[in-house]
Amino acid sequence: VIERLASQLSQTLGDWVGWVLDLVNATRVVWWIAWLGLFAALLRPAVTSHVAELTARWRESLGVDQSDEDTGGDFISAAVTLVCVNVLFLAFNAIDSVYLYFKADLPAGITYSEYSHRGCFWLTIALALTTFVIGVTFKGRLNFHQRRKTLVILTLIWAVQNLLLAAGTLRRLQMYIDYNGLTRQRIVGIYGIVLVVVGLIVMVRKVRRAKSFAWLIRRDMLALWVALIALALTPRDLMSWNYNVTQIMRGNMHPLTLLHGQPISPEGLPALIPLLDF
């Protein structure tokens, strides 16, 4: 009897421990802490925040630089760098446009998935490169150089090339979606690309209006929050399966593979009803 009771007790305790470990994992704890902090800020906004007081003192506009130091060498380095990256991006966009717009087909030996993912990879690298180089170029005295306009023009040309790269990434993603269907992750990818474009526009405004790094961070964070709210309100499964079912009914069977291995929330289930008669 004691052995049976001990066995039942150990089994019950084991189930409880397993349930607790499954519930309280590191990812959930981080999310709980983050949401508790957010709710605390919403419920008690009058509480003094040392971080808010610190960031409130950050200046958004750059003061006029009165330094007498020579910036000729800095100007030449910045100009040569901007010319080189413009040439590099022009070559990449020209080669990529052949497959994206003229041939409208994949390069040899590459799948739609690889082509789409490589596009997102290069867009990420381009954004990081652009943000770093522009940030370093316009972080100090060059904001007040007498030939600053030349650097701004080169920066604007580079920004346009980044926009072309973003458009090419969207085109790659569109080709992948047309071939294999739409998923919630691909909708997130579209939002991400749009957010990258917004971040680039914010960077260009920073350069043109001679704003500080604090101004840039605040606008980028605002854009991120707006994007997250818009993404949360987007019925991704409903949109995905409305599109996929339309493609299937037109004879493209590739989206059928998404029925296996892809989670579908209840909002997407009504869109599947026409497939019962297909």
PDB file of C-alpha atoms in Angstrom:
ATOM      1  CA  VAL A   1       0.000   0.000   0.000  1.00  0.00           C
ATOM      2  CA  ILE A   2       2.805   2.398   0.934  1.00  0.00           C
ATOM      3  CA  GLU A   3       4.638   1.571  -2.288  1.00  0.00           C
ATOM      4  CA  ARG A   4       1.507   2.247  -4.361  1.00  0.00           C
ATOM      5  CA  LEU A   5       0.820   5.552  -2.575  1.00  0.00           C
ATOM      6  CA  ALA A   6       4.457   6.609  -2.965  1.00  0.00           C
ATOM      7  CA  SER A   7       4.321   5.750  -6.658  1.00  0.00           C
ATOM      8  CA  GLN A   8       1.132   7.782  -7.154  1.00  0.00           C
ATOM      9  CA  LEU A   9       2.567  10.692  -5.185  1.00  0.00           C
ATOM     10  CA  SER A  10       5.807  10.706  -7.174  1.00  0.00           C
ATOM     11  CA  GLN A  11       3.817  10.524 -10.433  1.00  0.00           C
ATOM     12  CA  THR A  12       1.616  13.444  -9.347  1.00  0.00           C
ATOM     13  CA  LEU A  13       4.611  15.495  -8.255  1.00  0.00           C
ATOM     14  CA  GLY A  14       6.393  14.666 -11.506  1.00  0.00           C
ATOM     15  CA  ASP A  15       3.362  15.848 -13.517  1.00  0.00           C
ATOM     16  CA  TRP A  16       3.187  19.063 -11.519  1.00  0.00           C
ATOM     17  CA  VAL A  17       6.906  19.746 -11.926  1.00  0.00           C
ATOM     18  CA  GLY A  18       6.663  19.075 -15.656  1.00  0.00           C
ATOM     19  CA  TRP A  19       3.682  21.417 -15.946  1.00  0.00           C
ATOM     20  CA  VAL A  20       5.501  24.173 -14.029  1.00  0.00           C
ATOM     21  CA  LEU A  21       8.674  23.779 -16.104  1.00  0.00           C
ATOM     22  CA  ASP A  22       6.625  23.889 -19.284  1.00  0.00           C
ATOM     23  CA  LEU A  23       4.814  27.021 -18.099  1.00  0.00           C
ATOM     24  CA  VAL A  24       7.748  28.902 -16.573  1.00  0.00           C
ATOM     25  CA  ASN A  25      10.404  28.825 -19.270  1.00  0.00           C
ATOM     26  CA  ALA A  26      12.950  31.560 -19.930  1.00  0.00           C
ATOM     27  CA  THR A  27      11.131  33.040 -22.913  1.00  0.00           C
ATOM     28  CA  ARG A  28       7.847  33.389 -21.042  1.00  0.00           C
ATOM     29  CA  VAL A  29       9.526  34.910 -18.007  1.00  0.00           C
ATOM     30  CA  VAL A  30      11.126  37.576 -20.205  1.00  0.00           C
ATOM     31  CA  TRP A  31       7.758  38.315 -21.841  1.00  0.00           C
ATOM     32  CA  TRP A  32       6.013  38.476 -18.447  1.00  0.00           C
ATOM     33  CA  ILE A  33       8.543  40.978 -17.121  1.00  0.00           C
ATOM     34  CA  ALA A  34       8.273  43.103 -20.275  1.00  0.00           C
ATOM     35  CA  TRP A  35       4.471  43.200 -20.188  1.00  0.00           C
ATOM     36  CA  LEU A  36       4.407  43.879 -16.435  1.00  0.00           C
ATOM     37  CA  GLY A  37       6.685  46.861 -17.013  1.00  0.00           C
ATOM     38  CA  LEU A  38       4.447  48.125 -19.819  1.00  0.00           C
ATOM     39  CA  PHE A  39       1.257  47.700 -17.773  1.00  0.00           C
ATOM     40  CA  ALA A  40       2.888  49.427 -14.799  1.00  0.00           C
ATOM     41  CA  ALA A  41       3.751  52.399 -17.009  1.00  0.00           C
ATOM     42  CA  LEU A  42       0.193  52.536 -18.369  1.00  0.00           C
ATOM     43  CA  LEU A  43      -1.464  52.232 -14.946  1.00  0.00           C
ATOM     44  CA  ARG A  44       0.860  54.636 -13.104  1.00  0.00           C
ATOM     45  CA  PRO A  45       2.118  57.150 -15.685  1.00  0.00           C
ATOM     46  CA  ALA A  46       2.697  59.807 -12.999  1.00  0.00           C
ATOM     47  CA  VAL A  47       5.547  57.848 -11.394  1.00  0.00           C
ATOM     48  CA  THR A  48       8.862  59.655 -11.850  1.00  0.00           C
ATOM     49  CA  SER A  49      11.076  57.922 -14.397  1.00  0.00           C
ATOM     50  CA  HIS A  50      14.814  58.562 -14.197  1.00  0.00           C
ATOM     51  CA  VAL A  51      15.194  57.242 -17.745  1.00  0.00           C
ATOM     52  CA  ALA A  52      12.551  59.678 -19.024  1.00  0.00           C
ATOM     53  CA  GLU A  53      14.292  62.563 -17.218  1.00  0.00           C
ATOM     54  CA  LEU A  54      17.612  61.570 -18.758  1.00  0.00           C
ATOM     55  CA  THR A  55      16.311  61.216 -22.307  1.00  0.00           C
ATOM     56  CA  ALA A  56      14.318  64.457 -22.036  1.00  0.00           C
ATOM     57  CA  ARG A  57      17.634  66.326 -21.861  1.00  0.00           C
ATOM     58  CA  TRP A  58      18.884  64.865 -25.136  1.00  0.00           C
ATOM     59  CA  ARG A  59      19.016  67.493 -27.844  1.00  0.00           C
ATOM     60  CA  GLU A  60      17.328  66.723 -31.166  1.00  0.00           C
ATOM     61  CA  SER A  61      18.991  69.494 -33.189  1.00  0.00           C
ATOM     62  CA  LEU A  62      22.720  69.806 -33.642  1.00  0.00           C
ATOM     63  CA  GLY A  63      24.289  73.033 -32.473  1.00  0.00           C
ATOM     64  CA  VAL A  64      26.388  75.118 -34.834  1.00  0.00           C
ATOM     65  CA  ASP A  65      29.965  73.860 -34.778  1.00  0.00           C
ATOM     66  CA  GLN A  66      32.390  76.722 -34.086  1.00  0.00           C
ATOM     67  CA  SER A  67      35.482  74.531 -34.363  1.00  0.00           C
ATOM     68  CA  ASP A  68      38.391  75.897 -36.428  1.00  0.00           C
ATOM     69  CA  GLU A  69      39.779  72.432 -37.113  1.00  0.00           C
ATOM     70  CA  ASP A  70      40.329  71.587 -40.770  1.00  0.00           C
ATOM     71  CA  THR A  71      37.731  69.146 -42.138  1.00  0.00           C
ATOM     72  CA  GLY A  72      39.169  68.928 -45.648  1.00  0.00           C
ATOM     73  CA  GLY A  73      40.478  65.406 -45.146  1.00  0.00           C
ATOM     74  CA  ASP A  74      37.226  64.254 -43.575  1.00  0.00           C
ATOM     75  CA  PHE A  75      35.254  65.725 -46.456  1.00  0.00           C
ATOM     76  CA  ILE A  76      37.381  63.943 -49.075  1.00  0.00           C
ATOM     77  CA  SER A  77      37.145  60.617 -47.215  1.00  0.00           C
ATOM     78  CA  ALA A  78      33.376  60.926 -46.880  1.00  0.00           C
ATOM     79  CA  ALA A  79      32.906  61.938 -50.522  1.00  0.00           C
ATOM     80  CA  VAL A  80      35.075  59.082 -51.846  1.00  0.00           C
ATOM     81  CA  THR A  81      33.263  56.582 -49.598  1.00  0.00           C
ATOM     82  CA  LEU A  82      29.830  57.728 -50.778  1.00  0.00           C
ATOM     83  CA  VAL A  83      30.893  57.592 -54.427  1.00  0.00           C
ATOM     84  CA  CYS A  84      32.252  54.040 -53.992  1.00  0.00           C
ATOM     85  CA  VAL A  85      29.136  52.687 -52.279  1.00  0.00           C
ATOM     86  CA  ASN A  86      26.958  54.326 -54.928  1.00  0.00           C
ATOM     87  CA  VAL A  87      28.918  52.551 -57.663  1.00  0.00           C
ATOM     88  CA  LEU A  88      28.709  49.252 -55.749  1.00  0.00           C
ATOM     89  CA  PHE A  89      24.939  49.519 -55.269  1.00  0.00           C
ATOM     90  CA  LEU A  90      24.425  50.592 -58.877  1.00  0.00           C
ATOM     91  CA  ALA A  91      26.217  47.461 -60.110  1.00  0.00           C
ATOM     92  CA  PHE A  92      24.229  45.200 -57.783  1.00  0.00           C
ATOM     93  CA  ASN A  93      20.867  46.752 -58.667  1.00  0.00           C
ATOM     94  CA  ALA A  94      21.645  46.634 -62.394  1.00  0.00           C
ATOM     95  CA  ILE A  95      22.505  42.925 -62.302  1.00  0.00           C
ATOM     96  CA  ASP A  96      19.545  42.099 -60.066  1.00  0.00           C
ATOM     97  CA  SER A  97      17.079  44.005 -62.242  1.00  0.00           C
ATOM     98  CA  VAL A  98      17.860  41.705 -65.177  1.00  0.00           C
ATOM     99  CA  TYR A  99      16.286  38.763 -63.323  1.00  0.00           C
ATOM    100  CA  LEU A 100      13.633  40.760 -61.492  1.00  0.00           C
ATOM    101  CA  TYR A 101      12.122  42.816 -64.290  1.00  0.00           C
ATOM    102  CA  PHE A 102      13.458  41.816 -67.691  1.00  0.00           C
ATOM    103  CA  LYS A 103      13.855  38.038 -67.591  1.00  0.00           C
ATOM    104  CA  ALA A 104      11.500  37.754 -64.598  1.00  0.00           C
ATOM    105  CA  ASP A 105      13.009  34.343 -63.918  1.00  0.00           C
ATOM    106  CA  LEU A 106      15.399  32.795 -61.423  1.00  0.00           C
ATOM    107  CA  PRO A 107      19.162  32.596 -61.900  1.00  0.00           C
ATOM    108  CA  ALA A 108      20.397  29.115 -62.745  1.00  0.00           C
ATOM    109  CA  GLY A 109      20.782  26.718 -59.833  1.00  0.00           C
ATOM    110  CA  ILE A 110      18.724  28.624 -57.273  1.00  0.00           C
ATOM    111  CA  THR A 111      15.263  28.008 -55.838  1.00  0.00           C
ATOM    112  CA  TYR A 112      12.522  30.541 -55.150  1.00  0.00           C
ATOM    113  CA  SER A 113      13.098  30.175 -51.409  1.00  0.00           C
ATOM    114  CA  GLU A 114      16.849  30.816 -51.700  1.00  0.00           C
ATOM    115  CA  TYR A 115      16.286  33.767 -54.024  1.00  0.00           C
ATOM    116  CA  SER A 116      13.818  35.388 -51.624  1.00  0.00           C
ATOM    117  CA  HIS A 117      15.945  34.786 -48.532  1.00  0.00           C
ATOM    118  CA  ARG A 118      19.079  36.133 -50.198  1.00  0.00           C
ATOM    119  CA  GLY A 119      17.160  39.278 -51.101  1.00  0.00           C
ATOM    120  CA  CYS A 120      16.191  39.828 -47.463  1.00  0.00           C
ATOM    121  CA  PHE A 121      19.767  39.132 -46.383  1.00  0.00           C
ATOM    122  CA  TRP A 122      21.223  41.728 -48.748  1.00  0.00           C
ATOM    123  CA  LEU A 123      18.593  44.261 -47.749  1.00  0.00           C
ATOM    124  CA  THR A 124      19.588  43.807 -44.093  1.00  0.00           C
ATOM    125  CA  ILE A 125      23.282  44.210 -44.953  1.00  0.00           C
ATOM    126  CA  ALA A 126      22.485  47.295 -47.044  1.00  0.00           C
ATOM    127  CA  LEU A 127      20.485  48.889 -44.232  1.00  0.00           C
ATOM    128  CA  ALA A 128      23.247  48.239 -41.692  1.00  0.00           C
ATOM    129  CA  LEU A 129      25.902  49.577 -44.072  1.00  0.00           C
ATOM    130  CA  THR A 130      23.861  52.646 -44.978  1.00  0.00           C
ATOM    131  CA  THR A 131      22.958  53.487 -41.383  1.00  0.00           C
ATOM    132  CA  PHE A 132      26.550  53.092 -40.178  1.00  0.00           C
ATOM    133  CA  VAL A 133      28.211  55.055 -42.982  1.00  0.00           C
ATOM    134  CA  ILE A 134      25.684  57.906 -42.978  1.00  0.00           C
ATOM    135  CA  GLY A 135      25.738  58.062 -39.190  1.00  0.00           C
ATOM    136  CA  VAL A 136      29.542  58.305 -39.091  1.00  0.00           C
ATOM    137  CA  THR A 137      29.655  60.794 -41.963  1.00  0.00           C
ATOM    138  CA  PHE A 138      27.230  63.264 -40.411  1.00  0.00           C
ATOM    139  CA  LYS A 139      28.049  62.821 -36.744  1.00  0.00           C
ATOM    140  CA  GLY A 140      30.234  65.904 -36.284  1.00  0.00           C
ATOM    141  CA  ARG A 141      31.789  68.848 -38.049  1.00  0.00           C
ATOM    142  CA  LEU A 142      30.831  67.733 -41.560  1.00  0.00           C
ATOM    143  CA  ASN A 143      27.279  68.812 -40.767  1.00  0.00           C
ATOM    144  CA  PHE A 144      28.560  72.403 -41.006  1.00  0.00           C
ATOM    145  CA  HIS A 145      31.113  72.019 -43.801  1.00  0.00           C
ATOM    146  CA  GLN A 146      30.839  74.586 -46.579  1.00  0.00           C
ATOM    147  CA  ARG A 147      30.509  71.762 -49.150  1.00  0.00           C
ATOM    148  CA  ARG A 148      28.027  69.789 -47.097  1.00  0.00           C
ATOM    149  CA  LYS A 149      25.494  69.978 -49.941  1.00  0.00           C
ATOM    150  CA  THR A 150      27.709  67.699 -52.054  1.00  0.00           C
ATOM    151  CA  LEU A 151      27.659  65.018 -49.356  1.00  0.00           C
ATOM    152  CA  VAL A 152      23.906  65.381 -48.954  1.00  0.00           C
ATOM    153  CA  ILE A 153      23.365  64.878 -52.706  1.00  0.00           C
ATOM    154  CA  LEU A 154      25.563  61.752 -52.702  1.00  0.00           C
ATOM    155  CA  THR A 155      23.658  60.495 -49.653  1.00  0.00           C
ATOM    156  CA  LEU A 156      20.292  61.063 -51.336  1.00  0.00           C
ATOM    157  CA  ILE A 157      21.451  59.153 -54.432  1.00  0.00           C
ATOM    158  CA  TRP A 158      22.559  56.289 -52.192  1.00  0.00           C
ATOM    159  CA  ALA A 159      19.220  56.372 -50.384  1.00  0.00           C
ATOM    160  CA  VAL A 160      17.393  56.076 -53.724  1.00  0.00           C
ATOM    161  CA  GLN A 161      19.533  53.053 -54.557  1.00  0.00           C
ATOM    162  CA  ASN A 162      18.606  51.531 -51.218  1.00  0.00           C
ATOM    163  CA  LEU A 163      14.949  52.104 -52.088  1.00  0.00           C
ATOM    164  CA  LEU A 164      15.530  50.296 -55.392  1.00  0.00           C
ATOM    165  CA  LEU A 165      17.097  47.444 -53.440  1.00  0.00           C
ATOM    166  CA  ALA A 166      14.046  47.334 -51.159  1.00  0.00           C
ATOM    167  CA  ALA A 167      11.746  47.320 -54.206  1.00  0.00           C
ATOM    168  CA  GLY A 168      13.788  44.435 -55.613  1.00  0.00           C
ATOM    169  CA  THR A 169      13.409  42.548 -52.332  1.00  0.00           C
ATOM    170  CA  LEU A 170       9.641  43.033 -52.465  1.00  0.00           C
ATOM    171  CA  ARG A 171       9.690  41.812 -56.062  1.00  0.00           C
ATOM    172  CA  ARG A 172      11.634  38.689 -55.030  1.00  0.00           C
ATOM    173  CA  LEU A 173       9.113  38.049 -52.275  1.00  0.00           C
ATOM    174  CA  GLN A 174       6.231  38.556 -54.706  1.00  0.00           C
ATOM    175  CA  MET A 175       7.721  35.977 -57.102  1.00  0.00           C
ATOM    176  CA  TYR A 176       8.064  33.526 -54.201  1.00  0.00           C
ATOM    177  CA  ILE A 177       4.477  34.156 -53.049  1.00  0.00           C
ATOM    178  CA  ASP A 178       3.105  33.789 -56.588  1.00  0.00           C
ATOM    179  CA  TYR A 179       4.881  30.443 -56.860  1.00  0.00           C
ATOM    180  CA  ASN A 180       4.432  28.934 -53.388  1.00  0.00           C
ATOM    181  CA  GLY A 181       1.662  30.898 -51.681  1.00  0.00           C
ATOM    182  CA  LEU A 182       1.302  33.396 -48.848  1.00  0.00           C
ATOM    183  CA  THR A 183       2.028  32.676 -45.171  1.00  0.00           C
ATOM    184  CA  ARG A 184       1.940  34.700 -41.982  1.00  0.00           C
ATOM    185  CA  GLN A 185       5.761  34.772 -41.955  1.00  0.00           C
ATOM    186  CA  ARG A 186       5.831  36.259 -45.460  1.00  0.00           C
ATOM    187  CA  ILE A 187       3.395  38.967 -44.380  1.00  0.00           C
ATOM    188  CA  VAL A 188       5.783  39.722 -41.510  1.00  0.00           C
ATOM    189  CA  GLY A 189       8.561  39.923 -44.105  1.00  0.00           C
ATOM    190  CA  ILE A 190       6.573  42.487 -46.106  1.00  0.00           C
ATOM    191  CA  TYR A 191       6.045  44.572 -42.977  1.00  0.00           C
ATOM    192  CA  GLY A 192       9.749  44.300 -42.206  1.00  0.00           C
ATOM    193  CA  ILE A 193      10.756  45.554 -45.644  1.00  0.00           C
ATOM    194  CA  VAL A 194       8.351  48.489 -45.375  1.00  0.00           C
ATOM    195  CA  LEU A 195       9.764  49.275 -41.921  1.00  0.00           C
ATOM    196  CA  VAL A 196      13.283  49.248 -43.388  1.00  0.00           C
ATOM    197  CA  VAL A 197      12.186  51.763 -46.016  1.00  0.00           C
ATOM    198  CA  VAL A 198      10.645  53.992 -43.330  1.00  0.00           C
ATOM    199  CA  GLY A 199      13.884  53.807 -41.325  1.00  0.00           C
ATOM    200  CA  LEU A 200      15.856  54.848 -44.390  1.00  0.00           C
ATOM    201  CA  ILE A 201      13.537  57.813 -44.985  1.00  0.00           C
ATOM    202  CA  VAL A 202      13.971  58.846 -41.347  1.00  0.00           C
ATOM    203  CA  MET A 203      17.754  58.674 -41.770  1.00  0.00           C
ATOM    204  CA  VAL A 204      17.586  60.903 -44.855  1.00  0.00           C
ATOM    205  CA  ARG A 205      15.474  63.440 -42.935  1.00  0.00           C
ATOM    206  CA  LYS A 206      18.064  63.400 -40.162  1.00  0.00           C
ATOM    207  CA  VAL A 207      20.792  64.288 -42.648  1.00  0.00           C
ATOM    208  CA  ARG A 208      18.830  66.989 -44.461  1.00  0.00           C
ATOM    209  CA  ARG A 209      17.615  68.689 -41.258  1.00  0.00           C
ATOM    210  CA  ALA A 210      20.892  68.225 -39.293  1.00  0.00           C
ATOM    211  CA  LYS A 211      19.198  66.338 -36.452  1.00  0.00           C
ATOM    212  CA  SER A 212      20.920  64.487 -33.634  1.00  0.00           C
ATOM    213  CA  PHE A 213      21.238  60.762 -32.983  1.00  0.00           C
ATOM    214  CA  ALA A 214      18.637  61.061 -30.211  1.00  0.00           C
ATOM    215  CA  TRP A 215      16.142  62.426 -32.758  1.00  0.00           C
ATOM    216  CA  LEU A 216      16.861  59.444 -35.022  1.00  0.00           C
ATOM    217  CA  ILE A 217      16.378  56.866 -32.245  1.00  0.00           C
ATOM    218  CA  ARG A 218      13.067  58.399 -31.153  1.00  0.00           C
ATOM    219  CA  ARG A 219      11.630  58.378 -34.689  1.00  0.00           C
ATOM    220  CA  ASP A 220      12.852  54.853 -35.369  1.00  0.00           C
ATOM    221  CA  MET A 221      11.273  53.595 -32.135  1.00  0.00           C
ATOM    222  CA  LEU A 222       7.996  55.328 -33.034  1.00  0.00           C
ATOM    223  CA  ALA A 223       8.034  53.669 -36.465  1.00  0.00           C
ATOM    224  CA  LEU A 224       8.724  50.293 -34.847  1.00  0.00           C
ATOM    225  CA  TRP A 225       5.785  50.636 -32.424  1.00  0.00           C
ATOM    226  CA  VAL A 226       3.416  51.685 -35.222  1.00  0.00           C
ATOM    227  CA  ALA A 227       4.541  48.695 -37.297  1.00  0.00           C
ATOM    228  CA  LEU A 228       4.036  46.278 -34.392  1.00  0.00           C
ATOM    229  CA  ILE A 229       0.544  47.628 -33.723  1.00  0.00           C
ATOM    230  CA  ALA A 230      -0.374  47.395 -37.421  1.00  0.00           C
ATOM    231  CA  LEU A 231       0.990  43.850 -37.573  1.00  0.00           C
ATOM    232  CA  ALA A 232      -0.979  42.837 -34.472  1.00  0.00           C
ATOM    233  CA  LEU A 233      -4.197  44.152 -36.066  1.00  0.00           C
ATOM    234  CA  THR A 234      -3.578  42.392 -39.391  1.00  0.00           C
ATOM    235  CA  PRO A 235      -5.573  39.142 -39.857  1.00  0.00           C
ATOM    236  CA  ARG A 236      -2.599  37.304 -41.317  1.00  0.00           C
ATOM    237  CA  ASP A 237      -4.097  33.818 -41.593  1.00  0.00           C
ATOM    238  CA  LEU A 238      -7.316  35.131 -43.119  1.00  0.00           C
ATOM    239  CA  MET A 239      -5.393  37.149 -45.717  1.00  0.00           C
ATOM    240  CA  SER A 240      -2.992  34.287 -46.418  1.00  0.00           C
ATOM    241  CA  TRP A 241      -5.631  31.640 -47.016  1.00  0.00           C
ATOM    242  CA  ASN A 242      -7.936  33.901 -49.008  1.00  0.00           C
ATOM    243  CA  TYR A 243      -5.003  34.442 -51.360  1.00  0.00           C
ATOM    244  CA  ASN A 244      -3.866  30.800 -51.339  1.00  0.00           C
ATOM    245  CA  VAL A 245      -7.330  29.395 -52.020  1.00  0.00           C
ATOM    246  CA  THR A 246      -7.725  31.801 -54.944  1.00  0.00           C
ATOM    247  CA  GLN A 247      -4.403  30.580 -56.367  1.00  0.00           C
ATOM    248  CA  ILE A 248      -5.385  26.934 -55.915  1.00  0.00           C
ATOM    249  CA  MET A 249      -8.731  27.471 -57.632  1.00  0.00           C
ATOM    250  CA  ARG A 250      -6.837  28.993 -60.561  1.00  0.00           C
ATOM    251  CA  GLY A 251      -4.736  25.850 -60.942  1.00  0.00           C
ATOM    252  CA  ASN A 252      -1.598  26.659 -58.912  1.00  0.00           C
ATOM    253  CA  MET A 253      -1.284  23.649 -56.599  1.00  0.00           C
ATOM    254  CA  HIS A 254       1.888  24.684 -54.777  1.00  0.00           C
ATOM    255  CA  PRO A 255       0.023  26.485 -51.928  1.00  0.00           C
ATOM    256  CA  LEU A 256      -1.603  23.142 -51.049  1.00  0.00           C
ATOM    257  CA  THR A 257       1.690  22.108 -49.440  1.00  0.00           C
ATOM    258  CA  LEU A 258       1.154  24.865 -46.851  1.00  0.00           C
ATOM    259  CA  LEU A 259      -1.785  22.912 -45.422  1.00  0.00           C
ATOM    260  CA  HIS A 260       0.791  20.520 -43.992  1.00  0.00           C
ATOM    261  CA  GLY A 261       3.289  21.851 -41.468  1.00  0.00           C
ATOM    262  CA  GLN A 262       1.926  25.402 -41.328  1.00  0.00           C
ATOM    263  CA  PRO A 263      -0.196  26.360 -38.270  1.00  0.00           C
ATOM    264  CA  ILE A 264      -3.617  27.778 -39.164  1.00  0.00           C
ATOM    265  CA  SER A 265      -5.519  29.832 -36.601  1.00  0.00           C
ATOM    266  CA  PRO A 266      -9.352  29.767 -36.467  1.00  0.00           C
ATOM    267  CA  GLU A 267      -9.529  33.023 -38.436  1.00  0.00           C
ATOM    268  CA  GLY A 268      -8.086  31.274 -41.487  1.00  0.00           C
ATOM    269  CA  LEU A 269     -10.336  28.210 -41.448  1.00  0.00           C
ATOM    270  CA  PRO A 270     -13.406  29.765 -43.170  1.00  0.00           C
ATOM    271  CA  ALA A 271     -11.241  30.637 -46.164  1.00  0.00           C
ATOM    272  CA  LEU A 272     -10.570  26.902 -46.692  1.00  0.00           C
ATOM    273  CA  ILE A 273     -14.249  25.993 -47.204  1.00  0.00           C
ATOM    274  CA  PRO A 274     -14.203  26.426 -51.023  1.00  0.00           C
ATOM    275  CA  LEU A 275     -11.519  23.714 -51.216  1.00  0.00           C
ATOM    276  CA  LEU A 276     -14.074  21.116 -50.078  1.00  0.00           C
ATOM    277  CA  ASP A 277     -15.823  21.433 -53.457  1.00  0.00           C
ATOM    278  CA  PHE A 278     -12.601  21.625 -55.470  1.00  0.00           C
TER     279      PHE A 278
END
